[in-house]
């Protein structure tokens, strides 16, 4: 049976670190769904969900991610409800540090208890380990150059927002 993996996140906006992890997931699993999840703890968002989905899709060709990777959004209910709906048995989370592992571990155990969904932690390339969406938003809004850390579509969208 095909192993379906879901890569969830806020992706506000997607970074080269996220795309590195998505590419690794695409090489490991038969089918990969990238899911833009509404995270009420992270309001207000910079980009709305539809823009985040578009920016992820628009970055695939540049980063060598196959078009077969699906991109969608999930605004209501548990993440594992989506997994059940599409028959996914695995969640993929990118972890940059021990802090990320500590943050993700209770959610991974909860998701296993809720729906028998396993979580796989993947390490991004070390050069991406300091990149986060929140840092990108901050540096960009203060006029810094974020082009080494984001795909072209995101760099253009940020420039349009900040006027730089
Ligand atoms: O990119 P982020 O903001 O670190 O992503 C966090 C996200 C959206 C993956 C996380 O908040 C999450 O897994 N939310 C799903 C909500 C859920 O199902 N919670 C209950 C079980 S942990």
GROMACS .gro file of C-alpha atoms and ligand atoms in nm:
model
  186
    1UNK     CA    1   0.000   0.000   0.000
    2UNK     CA    2   0.126   0.348  -0.084
    3UNK     CA    3   0.273   0.530   0.216
    4UNK     CA    4   0.124   0.879   0.232
    5UNK     CA    5   0.303   1.147   0.436
    6UNK     CA    6   0.170   1.488   0.538
    7UNK     CA    7   0.409   1.781   0.589
    8UNK     CA    8   0.213   2.037   0.796
    9UNK     CA    9   0.313   2.388   0.893
   10UNK     CA   10   0.218   2.753   0.903
   11UNK     CA   11   0.450   2.832   0.609
   12UNK     CA   12   0.411   3.208   0.662
   13UNK     CA   13   0.604   3.220   0.432
   14UNK     CA   14   0.768   2.899   0.310
   15UNK     CA   15   1.148   2.908   0.337
   16UNK     CA   16   1.429   2.713   0.170
   17UNK     CA   17   1.453   2.520   0.500
   18UNK     CA   18   1.091   2.402   0.464
   19UNK     CA   19   1.145   2.319   0.097
   20UNK     CA   20   1.457   2.119   0.184
   21UNK     CA   21   1.248   1.905   0.421
   22UNK     CA   22   0.961   1.872   0.169
   23UNK     CA   23   1.209   1.754  -0.095
   24UNK     CA   24   1.352   1.495   0.143
   25UNK     CA   25   1.000   1.373   0.227
   26UNK     CA   26   0.921   1.342  -0.145
   27UNK     CA   27   1.220   1.111  -0.186
   28UNK     CA   28   1.118   0.894   0.112
   29UNK     CA   29   0.742   0.850   0.070
   30UNK     CA   30   0.514   0.739  -0.215
   31UNK     CA   31   0.286   1.040  -0.183
   32UNK     CA   32   0.341   1.371  -0.001
   33UNK     CA   33   0.082   1.632   0.096
   34UNK     CA   34   0.209   1.971   0.212
   35UNK     CA   35  -0.060   2.119   0.434
   36UNK     CA   36  -0.090   2.486   0.528
   37UNK     CA   37  -0.244   2.466   0.874
   38UNK     CA   38  -0.426   2.753   1.038
   39UNK     CA   39  -0.241   2.806   1.366
   40UNK     CA   40  -0.450   3.028   1.599
   41UNK     CA   41  -0.141   3.084   1.819
   42UNK     CA   42   0.030   3.264   1.530
   43UNK     CA   43  -0.210   3.547   1.444
   44UNK     CA   44  -0.204   3.782   1.269
   45UNK     CA   45  -0.055   3.611   0.967
   46UNK     CA   46   0.155   3.793   0.708
   47UNK     CA   47   0.019   3.597   0.409
   48UNK     CA   48  -0.328   3.447   0.389
   49UNK     CA   49  -0.360   3.072   0.345
   50UNK     CA   50  -0.430   3.089  -0.030
   51UNK     CA   51  -0.114   3.296  -0.086
   52UNK     CA   52   0.093   3.056   0.124
   53UNK     CA   53  -0.033   2.762  -0.082
   54UNK     CA   54   0.048   2.946  -0.406
   55UNK     CA   55   0.397   3.045  -0.288
   56UNK     CA   56   0.475   2.683  -0.196
   57UNK     CA   57   0.358   2.554  -0.537
   58UNK     CA   58   0.541   2.831  -0.722
   59UNK     CA   59   0.867   2.726  -0.550
   60UNK     CA   60   0.867   2.361  -0.654
   61UNK     CA   61   1.034   2.397  -0.994
   62UNK     CA   62   1.313   2.615  -0.851
   63UNK     CA   63   1.387   2.370  -0.569
   64UNK     CA   64   1.352   2.047  -0.768
   65UNK     CA   65   1.041   1.923  -0.589
   66UNK     CA   66   0.820   1.707  -0.810
   67UNK     CA   67   0.480   1.844  -0.920
   68UNK     CA   68   0.323   1.526  -0.782
   69UNK     CA   69   0.360   1.670  -0.429
   70UNK     CA   70   0.018   1.804  -0.332
   71UNK     CA   71  -0.036   2.135  -0.156
   72UNK     CA   72  -0.350   2.223   0.037
   73UNK     CA   73  -0.481   2.398   0.344
   74UNK     CA   74  -0.653   2.281   0.661
   75UNK     CA   75  -0.848   2.528   0.867
   76UNK     CA   76  -1.085   2.318   1.076
   77UNK     CA   77  -1.028   2.029   1.312
   78UNK     CA   78  -0.734   1.818   1.410
   79UNK     CA   79  -0.442   1.754   1.181
   80UNK     CA   80  -0.503   1.382   1.224
   81UNK     CA   81  -0.857   1.430   1.087
   82UNK     CA   82  -0.693   1.531   0.759
   83UNK     CA   83  -0.460   1.230   0.782
   84UNK     CA   84  -0.759   0.997   0.828
   85UNK     CA   85  -0.942   1.164   0.539
   86UNK     CA   86  -0.659   1.099   0.291
   87UNK     CA   87  -0.526   0.774   0.444
   88UNK     CA   88  -0.193   0.921   0.559
   89UNK     CA   89  -0.003   0.727   0.825
   90UNK     CA   90   0.289   0.964   0.870
   91UNK     CA   91   0.346   1.327   0.964
   92UNK     CA   92   0.680   1.479   0.867
   93UNK     CA   93   0.823   1.763   1.077
   94UNK     CA   94   1.149   1.943   1.008
   95UNK     CA   95   1.357   1.989   1.323
   96UNK     CA   96   1.642   2.239   1.338
   97UNK     CA   97   1.748   2.191   1.699
   98UNK     CA   98   1.686   2.015   2.027
   99UNK     CA   99   1.435   2.290   2.108
  100UNK     CA  100   1.230   2.193   1.802
  101UNK     CA  101   1.240   1.827   1.907
  102UNK     CA  102   1.122   1.921   2.259
  103UNK     CA  103   0.838   2.131   2.112
  104UNK     CA  104   0.730   1.864   1.865
  105UNK     CA  105   0.754   1.556   2.090
  106UNK     CA  106   0.427   1.600   2.288
  107UNK     CA  107   0.237   1.671   1.964
  108UNK     CA  108   0.388   1.360   1.804
  109UNK     CA  109   0.281   1.140   2.096
  110UNK     CA  110  -0.065   1.300   2.104
  111UNK     CA  111  -0.112   1.238   1.731
  112UNK     CA  112  -0.008   0.875   1.774
  113UNK     CA  113  -0.259   0.832   2.057
  114UNK     CA  114  -0.536   1.012   1.869
  115UNK     CA  115  -0.509   0.831   1.539
  116UNK     CA  116  -0.210   0.596   1.530
  117UNK     CA  117  -0.029   0.844   1.305
  118UNK     CA  118   0.350   0.831   1.337
  119UNK     CA  119   0.570   1.142   1.322
  120UNK     CA  120   0.903   1.139   1.140
  121UNK     CA  121   1.153   1.414   1.218
  122UNK     CA  122   1.378   1.519   0.932
  123UNK     CA  123   1.687   1.737   0.957
  124UNK     CA  124   1.730   2.015   0.703
  125UNK     CA  125   2.067   2.092   0.550
  126UNK     CA  126   2.283   2.252   0.825
  127UNK     CA  127   2.307   2.582   0.634
  128UNK     CA  128   1.927   2.617   0.673
  129UNK     CA  129   1.920   2.538   1.046
  130UNK     CA  130   1.884   2.900   1.158
  131UNK     CA  131   1.607   2.991   0.914
  132UNK     CA  132   1.252   3.039   1.040
  133UNK     CA  133   0.951   3.213   0.888
  134UNK     CA  134   0.931   3.455   1.182
  135UNK     CA  135   1.295   3.558   1.135
  136UNK     CA  136   1.238   3.601   0.761
  137UNK     CA  137   0.935   3.824   0.825
  138UNK     CA  138   1.127   4.034   1.075
  139UNK     CA  139   1.446   4.076   0.868
  140UNK     CA  140   1.247   4.151   0.554
  141UNK     CA  141   1.020   4.407   0.723
  142UNK     CA  142   1.329   4.587   0.858
  143UNK     CA  143   1.485   4.606   0.512
  144UNK     CA  144   1.734   4.316   0.535
  145UNK     CA  145   1.821   4.081   0.249
  146UNK     CA  146   1.644   3.747   0.286
  147UNK     CA  147   1.709   3.621  -0.067
  148UNK     CA  148   1.960   3.353   0.047
  149UNK     CA  149   1.691   3.190   0.261
  150UNK     CA  150   1.371   3.198   0.058
  151UNK     CA  151   1.266   3.089  -0.293
  152UNK     CA  152   1.233   3.357  -0.560
  153UNK     CA  153   0.852   3.364  -0.543
  154UNK     CA  154   0.867   3.444  -0.172
  155UNK     CA  155   1.144   3.703  -0.211
  156UNK     CA  156   0.928   3.881  -0.472
  157UNK     CA  157   0.615   3.862  -0.255
  158UNK     CA  158   0.805   4.002   0.045
  159UNK     CA  159   0.958   4.280  -0.165
  160UNK     CA  160   0.610   4.373  -0.288
  161UNK     CA  161   0.492   4.397   0.074
  162UNK     CA  162   0.785   4.591   0.210
  163UNK     CA  163   0.846   4.801  -0.101
  164UNK     CA  164   1.217   4.713  -0.098
  165LIG     O1  165   0.499   2.592   1.113
  165LIG     P1  166   0.445   2.573   1.252
  165LIG     O2  167   0.367   2.694   1.297
  165LIG     O3  168   0.553   2.535   1.351
  165LIG     O4  169   0.342   2.452   1.242
  165LIG     C1  170   0.276   2.407   1.356
  165LIG     C2  171   0.164   2.310   1.321
  165LIG     C3  172   0.058   2.379   1.237
  165LIG     C4  173   0.219   2.195   1.240
  165LIG     C5  174   0.109   2.263   1.456
  165LIG     O5  175   0.054   2.372   1.522
  165LIG     C6  176   0.008   2.153   1.444
  165LIG     O6  177   0.045   2.039   1.429
  165LIG     N1  178  -0.122   2.188   1.450
  165LIG     C7  179  -0.229   2.093   1.436
  165LIG     C8  180  -0.334   2.109   1.542
  165LIG     C9  181  -0.367   1.976   1.607
  165LIG     O7  182  -0.408   1.881   1.542
  165LIG     N2  183  -0.346   1.972   1.740
  165LIG    C10  184  -0.374   1.858   1.824
  165LIG    C11  185  -0.272   1.747   1.826
  165LIG     S1  186  -0.106   1.790   1.850
   0.00000   0.00000   0.00000
